[in-house]
JSON list of C-alpha atoms in Angstrom, two decimals:
[
{"chain": "A", "resi": 1, "resn": "SER", "atom": "CA", "xyz": [34.64, 162.17, 80.13]},
{"chain": "A", "resi": 2, "resn": "SER", "atom": "CA", "xyz": [38.25, 162.36, 79.13]},
{"chain": "A", "resi": 3, "resn": "ALA", "atom": "CA", "xyz": [38.51, 165.89, 80.49]},
{"chain": "A", "resi": 4, "resn": "SER", "atom": "CA", "xyz": [39.52, 166.45, 84.08]},
{"chain": "A", "resi": 5, "resn": "GLY", "atom": "CA", "xyz": [36.89, 167.51, 86.57]},
{"chain": "A", "resi": 6, "resn": "ALA", "atom": "CA", "xyz": [33.46, 166.14, 87.26]},
{"chain": "A", "resi": 7, "resn": "SER", "atom": "CA", "xyz": [31.24, 165.19, 84.36]},
{"chain": "A", "resi": 8, "resn": "CYS", "atom": "CA", "xyz": [27.74, 166.50, 83.89]},
{"chain": "A", "resi": 9, "resn": "ALA", "atom": "CA", "xyz": [25.02, 166.28, 81.27]},
{"chain": "A", "resi": 10, "resn": "SER", "atom": "CA", "xyz": [23.15, 169.09, 79.56]},
{"chain": "A", "resi": 11, "resn": "ALA", "atom": "CA", "xyz": [19.57, 170.05, 80.27]},
{"chain": "A", "resi": 12, "resn": "LEU", "atom": "CA", "xyz": [18.06, 167.43, 77.92]},
{"chain": "A", "resi": 13, "resn": "LEU", "atom": "CA", "xyz": [18.64, 164.44, 80.15]},
{"chain": "A", "resi": 14, "resn": "PRO", "atom": "CA", "xyz": [16.46, 161.33, 80.02]},
{"chain": "A", "resi": 15, "resn": "ARG", "atom": "CA", "xyz": [14.25, 160.69, 83.03]},
{"chain": "A", "resi": 16, "resn": "ARG", "atom": "CA", "xyz": [15.39, 157.49, 84.71]},
{"chain": "A", "resi": 17, "resn": "LEU", "atom": "CA", "xyz": [13.11, 155.59, 87.10]},
{"chain": "A", "resi": 18, "resn": "TYR", "atom": "CA", "xyz": [14.59, 152.95, 89.38]},
{"chain": "A", "resi": 19, "resn": "VAL", "atom": "CA", "xyz": [13.62, 150.88, 92.37]},
{"chain": "A", "resi": 20, "resn": "MET", "atom": "CA", "xyz": [16.96, 149.40, 93.38]},
{"chain": "A", "resi": 21, "resn": "PRO", "atom": "CA", "xyz": [19.63, 151.14, 95.46]},
{"chain": "A", "resi": 22, "resn": "PRO", "atom": "CA", "xyz": [21.67, 153.43, 93.18]},
{"chain": "A", "resi": 23, "resn": "PHE", "atom": "CA", "xyz": [24.94, 151.58, 93.59]},
{"chain": "A", "resi": 24, "resn": "LEU", "atom": "CA", "xyz": [23.35, 148.32, 92.41]},
{"chain": "A", "resi": 25, "resn": "CYS", "atom": "CA", "xyz": [22.32, 149.75, 89.02]},
{"chain": "A", "resi": 26, "resn": "PRO", "atom": "CA", "xyz": [25.80, 149.09, 87.53]},
{"chain": "A", "resi": 27, "resn": "LEU", "atom": "CA", "xyz": [25.50, 145.38, 88.34]},
{"chain": "A", "resi": 28, "resn": "PHE", "atom": "CA", "xyz": [22.81, 145.02, 85.71]},
{"chain": "A", "resi": 29, "resn": "SER", "atom": "CA", "xyz": [23.88, 147.54, 83.06]},
{"chain": "A", "resi": 30, "resn": "SER", "atom": "CA", "xyz": [26.37, 145.26, 81.29]},
{"chain": "A", "resi": 31, "resn": "LEU", "atom": "CA", "xyz": [24.30, 142.07, 81.13]},
{"chain": "A", "resi": 32, "resn": "ASP", "atom": "CA", "xyz": [23.37, 142.64, 77.48]},
{"chain": "A", "resi": 33, "resn": "ARG", "atom": "CA", "xyz": [26.64, 144.28, 76.48]},
{"chain": "A", "resi": 34, "resn": "PRO", "atom": "CA", "xyz": [28.77, 142.44, 73.91]},
{"chain": "A", "resi": 35, "resn": "LYS", "atom": "CA", "xyz": [31.87, 140.93, 75.41]},
{"chain": "A", "resi": 36, "resn": "GLN", "atom": "CA", "xyz": [34.91, 143.19, 75.12]},
{"chain": "A", "resi": 37, "resn": "ARG", "atom": "CA", "xyz": [38.41, 142.18, 74.21]},
{"chain": "A", "resi": 38, "resn": "SER", "atom": "CA", "xyz": [40.62, 141.85, 77.29]},
{"chain": "A", "resi": 39, "resn": "HIS", "atom": "CA", "xyz": [43.20, 144.60, 77.89]},
{"chain": "A", "resi": 40, "resn": "GLU", "atom": "CA", "xyz": [41.61, 146.77, 75.22]},
{"chain": "A", "resi": 41, "resn": "GLY", "atom": "CA", "xyz": [43.61, 149.85, 74.26]},
{"chain": "A", "resi": 42, "resn": "SER", "atom": "CA", "xyz": [45.77, 151.70, 76.71]},
{"chain": "A", "resi": 43, "resn": "SER", "atom": "CA", "xyz": [43.33, 151.26, 79.60]},
{"chain": "A", "resi": 44, "resn": "ALA", "atom": "CA", "xyz": [45.59, 148.34, 80.53]},
{"chain": "A", "resi": 45, "resn": "MET", "atom": "CA", "xyz": [47.56, 149.12, 83.67]},
{"chain": "A", "resi": 46, "resn": "SER", "atom": "CA", "xyz": [45.45, 152.23, 84.41]},
{"chain": "A", "resi": 47, "resn": "LYS", "atom": "CA", "xyz": [44.67, 152.77, 88.08]},
{"chain": "A", "resi": 48, "resn": "ILE", "atom": "CA", "xyz": [41.08, 153.83, 88.66]},
{"chain": "A", "resi": 49, "resn": "TYR", "atom": "CA", "xyz": [39.81, 155.15, 92.00]},
{"chain": "A", "resi": 50, "resn": "ILE", "atom": "CA", "xyz": [36.26, 154.03, 92.77]},
{"chain": "A", "resi": 51, "resn": "ALA", "atom": "CA", "xyz": [34.38, 156.78, 94.60]},
{"chain": "A", "resi": 52, "resn": "GLY", "atom": "CA", "xyz": [30.85, 156.51, 95.93]},
{"chain": "A", "resi": 53, "resn": "PRO", "atom": "CA", "xyz": [28.55, 155.66, 98.83]},
{"chain": "A", "resi": 54, "resn": "ALA", "atom": "CA", "xyz": [28.43, 151.88, 98.28]},
{"chain": "A", "resi": 55, "resn": "VAL", "atom": "CA", "xyz": [30.83, 151.59, 101.21]},
{"chain": "A", "resi": 56, "resn": "PHE", "atom": "CA", "xyz": [27.91, 152.35, 103.53]},
{"chain": "A", "resi": 57, "resn": "ASN", "atom": "CA", "xyz": [25.98, 149.20, 102.55]},
{"chain": "A", "resi": 58, "resn": "ALA", "atom": "CA", "xyz": [27.99, 146.18, 103.64]},
{"chain": "A", "resi": 59, "resn": "ASP", "atom": "CA", "xyz": [25.97, 143.55, 101.74]},
{"chain": "A", "resi": 60, "resn": "MET", "atom": "CA", "xyz": [25.04, 145.17, 98.43]},
{"chain": "A", "resi": 61, "resn": "GLY", "atom": "CA", "xyz": [28.17, 147.31, 98.41]},
{"chain": "A", "resi": 62, "resn": "ALA", "atom": "CA", "xyz": [30.31, 144.18, 98.51]},
{"chain": "A", "resi": 63, "resn": "ALA", "atom": "CA", "xyz": [28.54, 142.82, 95.41]},
{"chain": "A", "resi": 64, "resn": "TYR", "atom": "CA", "xyz": [29.08, 146.13, 93.60]},
{"chain": "A", "resi": 65, "resn": "TYR", "atom": "CA", "xyz": [32.79, 146.21, 94.43]},
{"chain": "A", "resi": 66, "resn": "GLU", "atom": "CA", "xyz": [33.23, 142.62, 93.29]},
{"chain": "A", "resi": 67, "resn": "HIS", "atom": "CA", "xyz": [31.58, 143.48, 89.98]},
{"chain": "A", "resi": 68, "resn": "VAL", "atom": "CA", "xyz": [33.89, 146.50, 89.58]},
{"chain": "A", "resi": 69, "resn": "ARG", "atom": "CA", "xyz": [37.00, 144.45, 90.36]},
{"chain": "A", "resi": 70, "resn": "ARG", "atom": "CA", "xyz": [36.11, 141.80, 87.77]},
{"chain": "A", "resi": 71, "resn": "LEU", "atom": "CA", "xyz": [35.26, 144.32, 85.07]},
{"chain": "A", "resi": 72, "resn": "LEU", "atom": "CA", "xyz": [38.44, 146.36, 85.50]},
{"chain": "A", "resi": 73, "resn": "ARG", "atom": "CA", "xyz": [40.72, 143.36, 85.69]},
{"chain": "A", "resi": 74, "resn": "VAL", "atom": "CA", "xyz": [39.31, 141.92, 82.45]},
{"chain": "A", "resi": 75, "resn": "HIS", "atom": "CA", "xyz": [40.50, 145.13, 80.80]},
{"chain": "A", "resi": 76, "resn": "GLY", "atom": "CA", "xyz": [43.86, 145.16, 82.57]},
{"chain": "A", "resi": 77, "resn": "ALA", "atom": "CA", "xyz": [43.00, 148.11, 84.81]},
{"chain": "A", "resi": 78, "resn": "THR", "atom": "CA", "xyz": [43.64, 148.25, 88.55]},
{"chain": "A", "resi": 79, "resn": "PRO", "atom": "CA", "xyz": [40.76, 149.23, 90.85]},
{"chain": "A", "resi": 80, "resn": "LEU", "atom": "CA", "xyz": [41.66, 151.44, 93.80]},
{"chain": "A", "resi": 81, "resn": "ILE", "atom": "CA", "xyz": [38.79, 150.96, 96.25]},
{"chain": "A", "resi": 82, "resn": "PRO", "atom": "CA", "xyz": [38.64, 152.68, 99.66]},
{"chain": "A", "resi": 83, "resn": "VAL", "atom": "CA", "xyz": [37.37, 149.55, 101.42]},
{"chain": "A", "resi": 84, "resn": "ASP", "atom": "CA", "xyz": [40.61, 147.80, 100.47]},
{"chain": "A", "resi": 85, "resn": "ASN", "atom": "CA", "xyz": [42.60, 150.18, 102.67]},
{"chain": "A", "resi": 86, "resn": "GLU", "atom": "CA", "xyz": [43.64, 148.89, 106.08]},
{"chain": "A", "resi": 87, "resn": "ALA", "atom": "CA", "xyz": [42.83, 151.88, 108.22]},
{"chain": "A", "resi": 88, "resn": "THR", "atom": "CA", "xyz": [41.12, 152.72, 111.49]},
{"chain": "A", "resi": 89, "resn": "GLY", "atom": "CA", "xyz": [39.92, 156.11, 112.60]},
{"chain": "A", "resi": 90, "resn": "ALA", "atom": "CA", "xyz": [38.63, 159.00, 110.54]},
{"chain": "A", "resi": 91, "resn": "ALA", "atom": "CA", "xyz": [41.98, 160.74, 109.99]},
{"chain": "A", "resi": 92, "resn": "GLU", "atom": "CA", "xyz": [43.74, 157.60, 108.75]},
{"chain": "A", "resi": 93, "resn": "ILE", "atom": "CA", "xyz": [40.87, 156.60, 106.46]},
{"chain": "A", "resi": 94, "resn": "ARG", "atom": "CA", "xyz": [40.79, 160.09, 104.95]},
{"chain": "A", "resi": 95, "resn": "ALA", "atom": "CA", "xyz": [44.55, 160.19, 104.45]},
{"chain": "A", "resi": 96, "resn": "LYS", "atom": "CA", "xyz": [44.66, 156.78, 102.76]},
{"chain": "A", "resi": 97, "resn": "ASN", "atom": "CA", "xyz": [41.73, 157.59, 100.47]},
{"chain": "A", "resi": 98, "resn": "MET", "atom": "CA", "xyz": [43.43, 160.81, 99.42]},
{"chain": "A", "resi": 99, "resn": "GLU", "atom": "CA", "xyz": [46.67, 158.93, 98.76]},
{"chain": "A", "resi": 100, "resn": "MET", "atom": "CA", "xyz": [44.76, 156.51, 96.51]},
{"chain": "A", "resi": 101, "resn": "ILE", "atom": "CA", "xyz": [43.40, 159.47, 94.55]},
{"chain": "A", "resi": 102, "resn": "ARG", "atom": "CA", "xyz": [46.91, 160.88, 94.15]},
{"chain": "A", "resi": 103, "resn": "GLN", "atom": "CA", "xyz": [48.08, 157.51, 92.81]},
{"chain": "A", "resi": 104, "resn": "CYS", "atom": "CA", "xyz": [45.23, 156.97, 90.34]},
{"chain": "A", "resi": 105, "resn": "ASP", "atom": "CA", "xyz": [45.00, 157.78, 86.65]},
{"chain": "A", "resi": 106, "resn": "ALA", "atom": "CA", "xyz": [41.25, 158.37, 86.76]},
{"chain": "A", "resi": 107, "resn": "VAL", "atom": "CA", "xyz": [38.32, 158.56, 89.17]},
{"chain": "A", "resi": 108, "resn": "ILE", "atom": "CA", "xyz": [34.90, 157.06, 88.48]},
{"chain": "A", "resi": 109, "resn": "ALA", "atom": "CA", "xyz": [32.43, 158.48, 90.99]},
{"chain": "A", "resi": 110, "resn": "ASP", "atom": "CA", "xyz": [28.87, 157.51, 91.89]},
{"chain": "A", "resi": 111, "resn": "LEU", "atom": "CA", "xyz": [26.97, 160.78, 92.41]},
{"chain": "A", "resi": 112, "resn": "SER", "atom": "CA", "xyz": [23.57, 159.10, 92.79]},
{"chain": "A", "resi": 113, "resn": "PRO", "atom": "CA", "xyz": [21.16, 160.60, 95.33]},
{"chain": "A", "resi": 114, "resn": "PHE", "atom": "CA", "xyz": [22.30, 159.66, 98.83]},
{"chain": "A", "resi": 115, "resn": "ARG", "atom": "CA", "xyz": [20.08, 160.18, 101.89]},
{"chain": "A", "resi": 116, "resn": "SER", "atom": "CA", "xyz": [18.32, 162.92, 99.89]},
{"chain": "A", "resi": 117, "resn": "HIS", "atom": "CA", "xyz": [18.36, 164.24, 96.33]},
{"chain": "A", "resi": 118, "resn": "GLU", "atom": "CA", "xyz": [22.02, 165.21, 96.71]},
{"chain": "A", "resi": 119, "resn": "PRO", "atom": "CA", "xyz": [25.17, 163.10, 96.17]},
{"chain": "A", "resi": 120, "resn": "ASP", "atom": "CA", "xyz": [27.24, 161.79, 99.07]},
{"chain": "A", "resi": 121, "resn": "CYS", "atom": "CA", "xyz": [29.28, 164.76, 100.33]},
{"chain": "A", "resi": 122, "resn": "GLY", "atom": "CA", "xyz": [32.41, 162.63, 100.80]},
{"chain": "A", "resi": 123, "resn": "THR", "atom": "CA", "xyz": [32.24, 161.54, 97.17]},
{"chain": "A", "resi": 124, "resn": "ALA", "atom": "CA", "xyz": [31.73, 165.17, 96.10]},
{"chain": "A", "resi": 125, "resn": "PHE", "atom": "CA", "xyz": [34.91, 166.11, 97.99]},
{"chain": "A", "resi": 126, "resn": "GLU", "atom": "CA", "xyz": [36.83, 163.32, 96.27]},
{"chain": "A", "resi": 127, "resn": "VAL", "atom": "CA", "xyz": [35.63, 164.52, 92.85]},
{"chain": "A", "resi": 128, "resn": "GLY", "atom": "CA", "xyz": [36.82, 168.04, 93.62]},
{"chain": "A", "resi": 129, "resn": "TYR", "atom": "CA", "xyz": [40.15, 166.85, 95.01]},
{"chain": "A", "resi": 130, "resn": "ALA", "atom": "CA", "xyz": [40.80, 164.70, 91.94]},
{"chain": "A", "resi": 131, "resn": "ALA", "atom": "CA", "xyz": [39.85, 167.57, 89.62]},
{"chain": "A", "resi": 132, "resn": "ALA", "atom": "CA", "xyz": [42.27, 169.88, 91.45]},
{"chain": "A", "resi": 133, "resn": "LEU", "atom": "CA", "xyz": [45.03, 167.32, 90.87]},
{"chain": "A", "resi": 134, "resn": "GLY", "atom": "CA", "xyz": [44.24, 167.27, 87.15]},
{"chain": "A", "resi": 135, "resn": "LYS", "atom": "CA", "xyz": [42.92, 163.70, 87.18]},
{"chain": "A", "resi": 136, "resn": "THR", "atom": "CA", "xyz": [40.42, 162.38, 84.65]},
{"chain": "A", "resi": 137, "resn": "VAL", "atom": "CA", "xyz": [37.06, 162.27, 86.45]},
{"chain": "A", "resi": 138, "resn": "LEU", "atom": "CA", "xyz": [33.96, 160.48, 85.17]},
{"chain": "A", "resi": 139, "resn": "VAL", "atom": "CA", "xyz": [30.70, 160.48, 87.11]},
{"chain": "A", "resi": 140, "resn": "PHE", "atom": "CA", "xyz": [27.46, 158.54, 86.96]},
{"chain": "A", "resi": 141, "resn": "THR", "atom": "CA", "xyz": [24.13, 158.75, 88.71]},
{"chain": "A", "resi": 142, "resn": "SER", "atom": "CA", "xyz": [20.93, 156.76, 88.88]},
{"chain": "A", "resi": 143, "resn": "ASP", "atom": "CA", "xyz": [18.87, 159.96, 88.52]},
{"chain": "A", "resi": 144, "resn": "ARG", "atom": "CA", "xyz": [19.92, 162.31, 85.73]},
{"chain": "A", "resi": 145, "resn": "ARG", "atom": "CA", "xyz": [16.96, 164.68, 86.01]},
{"chain": "A", "resi": 146, "resn": "SER", "atom": "CA", "xyz": [17.63, 168.36, 86.59]},
{"chain": "A", "resi": 147, "resn": "MET", "atom": "CA", "xyz": [17.70, 169.65, 90.15]},
{"chain": "A", "resi": 148, "resn": "ARG", "atom": "CA", "xyz": [14.42, 171.51, 89.68]},
{"chain": "A", "resi": 149, "resn": "GLU", "atom": "CA", "xyz": [12.75, 168.33, 88.45]},
{"chain": "A", "resi": 150, "resn": "LYS", "atom": "CA", "xyz": [14.01, 166.46, 91.52]},
{"chain": "A", "resi": 151, "resn": "TYR", "atom": "CA", "xyz": [12.90, 169.13, 93.98]},
{"chain": "A", "resi": 152, "resn": "GLY", "atom": "CA", "xyz": [9.63, 169.85, 92.18]},
{"chain": "A", "resi": 153, "resn": "GLY", "atom": "CA", "xyz": [10.14, 173.53, 91.48]},
{"chain": "A", "resi": 154, "resn": "ALA", "atom": "CA", "xyz": [12.18, 176.65, 92.07]},
{"chain": "A", "resi": 155, "resn": "CYS", "atom": "CA", "xyz": [12.36, 176.18, 95.86]},
{"chain": "A", "resi": 156, "resn": "ASP", "atom": "CA", "xyz": [12.88, 173.20, 98.13]},
{"chain": "A", "resi": 157, "resn": "ALA", "atom": "CA", "xyz": [10.77, 172.28, 101.16]},
{"chain": "A", "resi": 158, "resn": "ALA", "atom": "CA", "xyz": [12.73, 174.73, 103.32]},
{"chain": "A", "resi": 159, "resn": "GLY", "atom": "CA", "xyz": [12.12, 177.60, 100.91]},
{"chain": "A", "resi": 160, "resn": "MET", "atom": "CA", "xyz": [15.70, 177.63, 99.60]},
{"chain": "A", "resi": 161, "resn": "THR", "atom": "CA", "xyz": [16.16, 178.45, 95.91]},
{"chain": "A", "resi": 162, "resn": "VAL", "atom": "CA", "xyz": [17.01, 175.50, 93.66]},
{"chain": "A", "resi": 163, "resn": "GLU", "atom": "CA", "xyz": [19.49, 176.51, 90.95]},
{"chain": "A", "resi": 164, "resn": "ASP", "atom": "CA", "xyz": [18.15, 176.46, 87.41]},
{"chain": "A", "resi": 165, "resn": "PHE", "atom": "CA", "xyz": [20.92, 175.36, 85.06]},
{"chain": "A", "resi": 166, "resn": "GLY", "atom": "CA", "xyz": [19.28, 172.14, 83.88]},
{"chain": "A", "resi": 167, "resn": "LEU", "atom": "CA", "xyz": [21.91, 170.07, 85.69]},
{"chain": "A", "resi": 168, "resn": "PRO", "atom": "CA", "xyz": [21.51, 167.02, 87.95]},
{"chain": "A", "resi": 169, "resn": "PHE", "atom": "CA", "xyz": [24.01, 168.38, 90.51]},
{"chain": "A", "resi": 170, "resn": "ASN", "atom": "CA", "xyz": [25.28, 171.67, 91.84]},
{"chain": "A", "resi": 171, "resn": "LEU", "atom": "CA", "xyz": [27.17, 173.50, 89.09]},
{"chain": "A", "resi": 172, "resn": "MET", "atom": "CA", "xyz": [30.49, 173.07, 90.95]},
{"chain": "A", "resi": 173, "resn": "LEU", "atom": "CA", "xyz": [30.33, 169.34, 90.24]},
{"chain": "A", "resi": 174, "resn": "CYS", "atom": "CA", "xyz": [29.82, 169.92, 86.52]},
{"chain": "A", "resi": 175, "resn": "ASP", "atom": "CA", "xyz": [32.16, 170.69, 83.63]},
{"chain": "A", "resi": 176, "resn": "GLY", "atom": "CA", "xyz": [29.69, 170.42, 80.78]},
{"chain": "A", "resi": 177, "resn": "ALA", "atom": "CA", "xyz": [30.64, 166.90, 79.72]},
{"chain": "A", "resi": 178, "resn": "GLU", "atom": "CA", "xyz": [28.52, 163.74, 79.84]},
{"chain": "A", "resi": 179, "resn": "VAL", "atom": "CA", "xyz": [27.14, 162.24, 83.02]},
{"chain": "A", "resi": 180, "resn": "PHE", "atom": "CA", "xyz": [26.64, 158.49, 82.74]},
{"chain": "A", "resi": 181, "resn": "GLY", "atom": "CA", "xyz": [23.82, 156.24, 83.90]},
{"chain": "A", "resi": 182, "resn": "SER", "atom": "CA", "xyz": [25.99, 153.52, 85.44]},
{"chain": "A", "resi": 183, "resn": "PHE", "atom": "CA", "xyz": [29.52, 152.60, 86.42]},
{"chain": "A", "resi": 184, "resn": "ASP", "atom": "CA", "xyz": [29.82, 150.33, 83.38]},
{"chain": "A", "resi": 185, "resn": "ASP", "atom": "CA", "xyz": [28.88, 153.13, 80.99]},
{"chain": "A", "resi": 186, "resn": "ALA", "atom": "CA", "xyz": [31.48, 155.44, 82.52]},
{"chain": "A", "resi": 187, "resn": "PHE", "atom": "CA", "xyz": [34.19, 152.78, 82.47]},
{"chain": "A", "resi": 188, "resn": "PHE", "atom": "CA", "xyz": [33.60, 151.75, 78.86]},
{"chain": "A", "resi": 189, "resn": "HIS", "atom": "CA", "xyz": [33.73, 155.41, 77.86]},
{"chain": "A", "resi": 190, "resn": "PHE", "atom": "CA", "xyz": [37.14, 155.57, 79.55]},
{"chain": "A", "resi": 191, "resn": "VAL", "atom": "CA", "xyz": [38.25, 152.44, 77.67]},
{"chain": "A", "resi": 192, "resn": "ARG", "atom": "CA", "xyz": [37.15, 153.94, 74.35]},
{"chain": "A", "resi": 193, "resn": "GLN", "atom": "CA", "xyz": [38.98, 157.19, 75.05]},
{"chain": "A", "resi": 194, "resn": "CYS", "atom": "CA", "xyz": [42.14, 155.29, 75.95]},
{"chain": "A", "resi": 195, "resn": "SER", "atom": "CA", "xyz": [41.90, 153.37, 72.68]},
{"chain": "A", "resi": 196, "resn": "LYS", "atom": "CA", "xyz": [41.93, 156.50, 70.52]}
]
């Protein structure tokens, strides 16, 4: 979305079934998309921070990041990707990622289920940090069902209540705007907003 803060869909979200790792879905979403004009609109020269758990899969994550780099550069945008930082140790990695977020014009975050039904907690932090800075934040997920659909009812396996707002994430990650089904969808929405 063009508004700051995390994006989230309303209760009437399409059920999406998938068999590939969430961060690979974007690699296939633009195969049938008409070719776009290079450097379209004012997205040219925008710096976009790429948040998400793809960093934890060395092989498939590398393919995802290469796809993102190509797509953004065709449109004149600069990808800011955490794996491009030269850093060692937790404190330095965290500091450099946060500096990238401060430098960016927008964040596109993968909030797909990670090690459970929930998004990667590091990505969730980055979304909140960017929102607090007033950055444009767009999010996507491979599973846009509501939380109660994902957990199968009003309580999870541990007996904890599952919130019932018809949202795919905790309400603190949502601002009422659209949640996208892939990185490509989120990015092209950003391009269209920049062109207005």
